[in-house]
Coordinates of C-alpha atoms and ligand atoms in Angstrom, one line a residue:
X2 CA -15.9 -11.6 -23.0
X3 CA -16.4 -8.0 -21.7
X4 CA -19.3 -7.3 -18.9
X5 CA -21.6 -5.0 -19.5
X6 CA -20.2 -2.9 -16.4
X7 CA -16.3 -3.3 -16.8
X8 CA -14.2 -2.6 -20.0
X9 CA -11.8 -5.2 -18.5
X10 CA -12.0 -8.5 -19.9
X11 CA -13.4 -11.4 -17.9
X12 CA -11.2 -14.6 -19.0
X13 CA -12.5 -18.2 -18.4
X14 CA -9.5 -19.8 -17.0
X15 CA -11.0 -23.5 -16.3
X16 CA -9.2 -25.1 -19.1
X17 CA -5.7 -23.6 -17.3
X18 CA -6.8 -24.7 -13.8
X19 CA -7.7 -28.3 -15.1
X20 CA -4.1 -28.6 -17.0
X21 CA -2.3 -27.6 -13.8
X22 CA -3.6 -31.1 -12.2
X23 CA -4.0 -33.0 -15.3
X24 CA -1.3 -35.7 -16.6
X25 CA 0.2 -34.6 -19.8
X26 CA -1.7 -36.7 -21.9
X27 CA -5.2 -35.1 -20.7
X28 CA -4.5 -31.5 -21.3
X29 CA -6.7 -29.9 -23.8
X30 CA -4.0 -27.8 -25.7
X31 CA -6.5 -25.9 -27.4
X32 CA -8.3 -25.0 -24.8
X33 CA -5.6 -23.9 -22.8
X34 CA -3.7 -22.0 -26.0
X35 CA -7.3 -20.1 -26.1
X36 CA -7.0 -18.6 -22.7
X37 CA -3.2 -18.1 -22.9
X38 CA -4.1 -15.8 -26.5
X39 CA -6.7 -14.0 -24.0
X40 CA -4.4 -13.2 -21.4
X41 CA -1.8 -12.0 -23.9
X42 CA -4.6 -9.3 -24.9
X43 CA -5.5 -8.6 -21.8
X44 CA -1.5 -8.0 -20.2
X45 CA -0.8 -5.7 -23.4
X46 CA -3.7 -3.4 -23.5
X47 CA -4.8 -3.3 -20.0
X48 CA -2.6 -5.1 -17.6
X49 CA -5.5 -5.9 -15.5
X50 CA -8.4 -9.0 -16.2
X51 CA -11.0 -10.8 -14.5
X52 CA -10.8 -14.7 -14.7
X53 CA -13.5 -16.8 -13.8
X54 CA -14.1 -20.4 -13.1
X55 CA -11.2 -20.1 -11.1
X56 CA -11.9 -23.7 -9.4
X57 CA -11.6 -21.9 -5.5
X58 CA -14.6 -23.2 -3.4
X59 CA -17.0 -20.3 -2.7
X60 CA -17.6 -21.9 0.7
X61 CA -13.9 -21.0 1.6
X62 CA -14.7 -17.4 0.0
X63 CA -17.1 -17.1 2.3
X64 CA -15.6 -18.4 5.5
X65 CA -12.4 -15.9 4.8
X66 CA -15.1 -12.9 4.6
X67 CA -17.4 -13.6 7.7
X68 CA -14.3 -14.6 9.6
X69 CA -12.3 -11.1 8.7
X70 CA -15.5 -9.1 9.6
X71 CA -15.5 -10.5 12.7
X72 CA -11.8 -9.9 13.2
X73 CA -12.1 -6.2 12.0
X74 CA -15.3 -5.5 14.0
X75 CA -13.2 -6.1 17.5
X76 CA -12.1 -2.9 19.1
X77 CA -9.0 -1.3 18.0
X78 CA -6.8 -1.8 21.4
X79 CA -8.0 -5.9 20.8
X80 CA -6.6 -5.9 17.3
X81 CA -3.6 -4.2 18.7
X82 CA -2.6 -7.4 20.3
X83 CA -1.4 -8.7 16.8
X84 CA 0.0 -5.1 15.8
X85 CA 2.9 -5.5 13.1
X86 CA 5.8 -4.1 15.3
X87 CA 5.4 -7.5 17.4
X88 CA 6.5 -9.5 14.0
X89 CA 9.7 -7.7 13.9
X90 CA 11.0 -8.5 10.3
X91 CA 8.5 -11.2 9.3
X92 CA 6.4 -8.2 8.4
X93 CA 2.8 -9.6 9.8
X94 CA 0.4 -8.6 11.7
X95 CA -2.2 -5.8 12.0
X96 CA -1.8 -2.3 11.2
X97 CA -4.5 0.5 12.0
X98 CA -6.5 3.1 9.9
X99 CA -4.5 5.4 8.5
X100 CA -1.3 3.1 9.2
X101 CA 0.2 2.6 5.6
X102 CA 1.3 5.4 3.1
X103 CA 0.8 5.8 -0.4
X104 CA 3.2 8.6 -2.0
X105 CA 3.7 9.5 1.8
X106 CA -0.2 10.1 2.1
X107 CA -2.3 7.9 4.6
X108 CA -4.4 5.5 2.9
X109 CA -8.2 5.4 4.7
X110 CA -7.9 1.6 5.2
X111 CA -6.8 -0.6 8.2
X112 CA -5.2 -4.2 7.5
X113 CA -4.0 -7.6 8.4
X114 CA -0.5 -8.6 6.9
X115 CA -0.1 -12.5 6.3
X116 CA 2.1 -14.8 4.0
X117 CA 3.6 -18.4 3.5
X118 CA 4.0 -19.4 7.0
X119 CA 7.4 -20.6 7.9
X120 CA 8.5 -22.5 11.0
X121 CA 11.7 -20.7 13.2
X122 CA 13.5 -23.7 11.5
X123 CA 13.0 -23.0 7.7
X124 CA 15.9 -22.1 6.0
X125 CA 14.7 -19.0 4.8
X126 CA 13.9 -17.8 8.4
X127 CA 17.0 -19.2 10.1
X128 CA 18.8 -17.1 7.3
X129 CA 16.8 -13.9 8.7
X130 CA 15.4 -13.4 5.5
X131 CA 13.1 -10.3 5.8
X132 CA 9.5 -10.6 5.3
X133 CA 9.9 -14.3 5.9
X134 CA 8.3 -16.3 8.9
X135 CA 5.3 -16.9 11.1
X136 CA 2.1 -15.4 10.9
X137 CA 0.4 -13.3 14.2
X138 CA -2.9 -15.1 13.6
X139 CA -6.3 -13.5 15.4
X140 CA -8.1 -15.7 17.9
X141 CA -11.6 -15.9 15.6
X142 CA -12.7 -19.0 15.7
X143 CA -11.4 -21.0 12.6
X144 CA -10.0 -17.8 11.1
X145 CA -6.3 -19.7 11.2
X146 CA -7.2 -22.6 9.4
X147 CA -9.2 -20.4 6.7
X148 CA -6.4 -18.4 6.1
X149 CA -4.1 -21.1 5.4
X150 CA -6.4 -23.1 3.2
X151 CA -7.3 -19.6 1.2
X152 CA -3.5 -18.9 1.1
X153 CA -2.8 -22.7 -0.5
X154 CA -5.7 -22.2 -2.8
X155 CA -4.4 -18.9 -4.5
X156 CA -1.0 -19.9 -4.4
X157 CA -2.0 -22.9 -6.4
X158 CA -4.2 -20.4 -8.7
X159 CA -1.0 -18.2 -9.2
X160 CA 0.7 -21.0 -10.4
X161 CA -1.6 -22.0 -12.8
X162 CA -2.3 -18.4 -13.9
X163 CA 1.7 -17.9 -14.2
X164 CA 1.6 -20.8 -16.5
X165 CA -0.6 -19.1 -18.5
X166 CA 1.3 -15.9 -19.0
X167 CA 4.6 -17.9 -19.8
X168 CA 2.1 -19.6 -22.7
X169 CA 0.8 -16.0 -23.5
X170 CA 4.8 -14.9 -24.4
X171 CA 5.1 -18.1 -26.2
X172 CA 7.6 -19.0 -23.4
X173 CA 7.1 -22.7 -21.9
X174 CA 4.3 -23.5 -19.6
X175 CA 7.3 -23.8 -16.6
X176 CA 9.3 -20.4 -17.6
X177 CA 8.4 -18.7 -14.5
X178 CA 8.2 -22.0 -12.0
X179 CA 12.0 -22.6 -13.2
X180 CA 13.6 -19.4 -12.8
X181 CA 11.2 -17.5 -10.0
X182 CA 8.3 -18.9 -8.3
X183 CA 9.1 -22.5 -7.7
X184 CA 9.1 -21.3 -4.0
X185 CA 7.2 -18.0 -4.2
X186 CA 7.2 -15.1 -2.2
X187 CA 3.7 -15.1 -0.9
X188 CA 2.5 -12.0 0.6
X189 CA -1.5 -11.8 1.8
X190 CA -3.4 -9.0 2.7
X191 CA -6.9 -8.4 4.3
X192 CA -8.1 -5.2 3.8
X193 CA -11.1 -2.8 5.4
X194 CA -11.7 0.1 4.2
X195 CA -14.0 1.6 6.6
X196 CA -16.9 4.1 5.8
X197 CA -15.5 6.7 8.3
X198 CA -15.3 10.3 7.8
X199 CA -11.5 11.4 7.8
X200 CA -11.1 13.9 10.6
X201 CA -10.3 17.6 10.0
X202 CA -6.6 18.4 9.2
X203 CA -5.4 14.8 8.2
X204 CA -4.2 14.8 4.5
X205 CA -6.5 11.7 3.3
X206 CA -7.5 11.4 -0.4
X207 CA -7.8 7.8 -1.2
X208 CA -8.9 4.4 0.3
X209 CA -5.6 3.5 -1.1
X210 CA -3.7 6.0 -3.6
X211 CA -2.5 5.5 -6.9
X212 CA 0.2 2.7 -7.2
X213 CA 1.4 -0.2 -8.9
X214 CA 2.2 -3.9 -7.4
X215 CA 5.6 -4.7 -6.9
X216 CA 5.8 -8.6 -7.8
X217 CA 4.4 -10.7 -10.8
X218 CA 0.9 -11.1 -10.3
X219 CA -1.8 -10.1 -7.8
X220 CA -5.2 -12.0 -7.4
X221 CA -7.2 -9.8 -6.0
X222 CA -10.9 -10.7 -4.3
X223 CA -13.0 -7.9 -3.4
X224 CA -16.2 -7.7 -1.7
X225 CA -19.6 -6.2 -3.3
X226 CA -19.2 -2.4 -2.5
X227 CA -16.7 -1.8 -5.1
X228 CA -14.0 1.1 -5.6
X229 CA -11.2 0.2 -7.3
X230 CA -10.1 2.0 -10.2
X231 CA -7.8 1.5 -12.9
X232 CA -5.3 3.8 -15.1
X233 CA -5.9 3.2 -19.1
X234 CA -4.6 5.0 -21.4
X235 CA -8.1 6.4 -21.8
X236 CA -8.4 7.4 -18.4
X237 CA -9.5 6.0 -15.2
X238 CA -11.9 3.2 -15.3
X239 CA -13.8 1.1 -12.7
X240 CA -13.1 -2.1 -11.7
X241 CA -16.2 -3.3 -10.0
X242 CA -16.9 -6.5 -8.3
X243 CA -18.4 -9.0 -10.2
X244 CA -19.2 -12.4 -8.4
X245 CA -17.4 -15.5 -9.2
X246 CA -14.4 -13.8 -10.3
X247 CA -11.2 -12.7 -9.0
X248 CA -9.0 -9.4 -10.5
X249 CA -5.9 -10.2 -11.7
X250 CA -3.1 -7.6 -12.0
X251 CA 0.6 -7.9 -13.3
X252 CA 3.9 -6.0 -11.0
X253 CA 6.8 -4.3 -11.8
X254 CA 8.6 -7.5 -12.0
X255 CA 6.5 -8.7 -15.4
X256 CA 6.8 -5.1 -16.7
X257 CA 10.5 -5.4 -16.2
X258 CA 10.8 -9.1 -17.4
X259 CA 8.9 -8.4 -20.5
X260 CA 11.1 -4.9 -21.3
X261 CA 7.2 -3.3 -21.0
X262 CA 5.5 -5.5 -23.0
X263 CA 3.0 -6.4 -20.2
X264 CA 2.8 -3.0 -18.0
X265 CA 2.3 -3.1 -14.5
X266 CA -0.6 -0.9 -14.6
X267 CA -1.4 2.1 -11.8
X268 CA -4.5 1.6 -10.1
X269 CA -6.3 2.7 -6.9
X270 CA -9.0 2.8 -4.6
X271 CA -11.7 5.1 -3.5
X272 CA -12.1 6.5 0.1
X273 CA -15.4 4.5 1.0
X274 CA -18.6 6.3 1.5
X275 CA -20.9 3.5 1.2
X276 CA -21.9 3.5 4.6
X277 CA -20.7 -0.1 5.1
X278 CA -17.2 -1.9 5.3
X279 CA -15.3 -2.6 1.8
X280 CA -13.3 -5.4 2.6
X281 CA -10.4 -6.6 -0.3
X282 CA -8.1 -9.5 -0.2
X283 CA -5.2 -9.3 -2.2
X284 CA -2.7 -11.9 -2.9
X285 CA 0.5 -11.0 -4.0
X286 CA 2.1 -14.2 -6.0
X287 CA 5.8 -12.8 -6.3
X288 CA 9.3 -13.9 -7.4
X289 CA 11.3 -16.6 -4.6
X290 CA 13.4 -13.1 -2.8
X291 CA 17.0 -14.2 -4.0
X292 CA 15.7 -14.7 -7.5
X293 CA 17.6 -12.4 -9.7
X294 CA 15.0 -10.5 -12.0
X295 CA 16.1 -10.3 -15.5
X296 CA 15.0 -10.0 -19.1
X297 CA 12.9 -12.5 -21.1
X298 CA 15.1 -13.0 -24.5
X299 CA 13.2 -12.7 -27.8
X300 CA 10.3 -10.6 -26.9
X301 CA 8.8 -8.0 -29.1
X302 CA 10.8 -4.6 -28.8
X303 CA 8.6 -2.0 -26.6
X304 CA 10.3 1.3 -28.1
X305 CA 9.1 3.6 -25.0
X306 CA 9.6 1.1 -22.1
X307 CA 10.8 3.7 -19.6
X308 CA 7.6 5.1 -18.6
X309 CA 9.1 6.6 -15.4
X310 CA 7.7 10.3 -16.4
X311 CA 4.0 8.8 -16.0
X312 CA 4.6 6.6 -13.2
X313 CA 3.2 7.4 -9.5
X314 CA 7.0 6.8 -8.1
X315 CA 8.7 8.3 -11.3
X316 CA 10.9 4.9 -11.5
X317 CA 12.1 3.3 -14.5
X318 CA 11.6 -0.4 -13.5
X319 CA 13.9 -1.1 -16.3
X320 CA 16.8 0.3 -14.5
X321 CA 16.8 -2.0 -11.5
X322 CA 19.0 -4.8 -11.6
X323 CA 19.3 -7.1 -8.6
X324 CA 17.2 -9.7 -6.7
X325 CA 13.4 -9.2 -6.2
X326 CA 13.7 -9.2 -2.2
X327 CA 16.0 -5.8 -2.6
X328 CA 13.3 -4.1 -4.6
X329 CA 10.5 -5.1 -2.4
X330 CA 12.5 -3.7 0.9
X331 CA 12.9 -0.5 -1.1
X332 CA 9.1 -0.3 -1.4
X333 CA 8.6 -1.6 2.4
X334 CA 10.7 1.0 3.7
X335 CA 8.2 3.8 1.9
X336 CA 4.9 2.2 3.0
X337 CA 5.6 1.7 6.4
X338 CA 8.3 3.9 7.6
X339 CA 8.3 3.3 11.2
X340 CA 8.9 -0.5 10.2
X341 CA 11.7 0.3 8.4
X342 CA 14.4 -1.0 10.8
X343 CA 12.8 -4.0 12.1
X344 CA 12.3 -5.0 8.7
X345 CA 15.8 -3.9 7.3
X346 CA 18.4 -3.8 10.1
X347 CA 17.3 -6.5 13.3
Ligands
AKG25 O1 -8.4 -2.8 -2.1 C1 -8.1 -3.3 -3.6 O2 -9.2 -3.2 -4.1 C2 -6.7 -3.2 -4.1 C3 -5.8 -3.1 -3.2 C4 -4.1 -3.0 -3.6 O3 -4.4 -2.2 -4.8 C5 -3.2 -3.2 -3.1 O4 -3.2 -3.6 -2.2 O5 -2.0 -3.4 -4.0
FE2_26 FE1 -2.5 -2.8 -5.6

């Protein structure tokens, strides 16, 4: 099914979501196979697709939206009580407008970085693993519970979609779970793109500049304003808001694992000039920090898998060998240069 306003596919994933909790005997295998077929086509043609009937309650999404707006409406000095610098290597907290770079240029957004909540005695935290730890929760009524509930819901959804991606590659449904995502690295961000002019002299072009995402799968909730654009072979296309859906896109590690069969598609966000804030909520569902990223055997060969000449970062993801954490940290150092030492060397 294709929506009139977008060239990107919309996939009804109800069968996949149901299969995640059903007993083996109750899984509707034909319906699940049909979803997997649509995922295969979407990933090969676009690397981007919408999912509908995802099973996450609208009331949770509404609570997240309204509490996030209440947070961003606080004055800057108040928000800076939860600034990223205070979380050290956990890489959590608030960054102000212009505080994050893409390809060396400031993005015109502010945001709150979050992730799976891990206590001080969690083995990964005890081992000083970068980007793991406790969140900095702003003291907005209900916000902490809403964020934790929402991350739990999108984490479960990520597991379900990754099983669909496995099936779409003719792999067992638990392929990624068994190798990479049994304990996934979940980073969750809440962004505000204010409709605020850029002061003279500041080199800002985009809400977020062109990039690809780093991990496996991104599950994006966006509000009604719009501005996300996706690079297709035919040129840039809009990925407009469609209520009741999330936008999914694949990241560099799935590109790497599939030898380029499933590309991590470049995307960007227009600077918001709508007169209203634009909020977006990406969940990054990524391999475990220590998982060694490997090519999946037996997939169809892609002749031109090295696309570094046309990539935003000129990198060949297929040349990367190592654990996911190494890949992620090399990117962190570029988007938040001032945090580099906190995350890497503390
Ligand atoms: O805000 C959006 O719509 C997309 C943000 C994005 O691409 C990202 O955070 O990686
Ligand atoms: Fe992105």
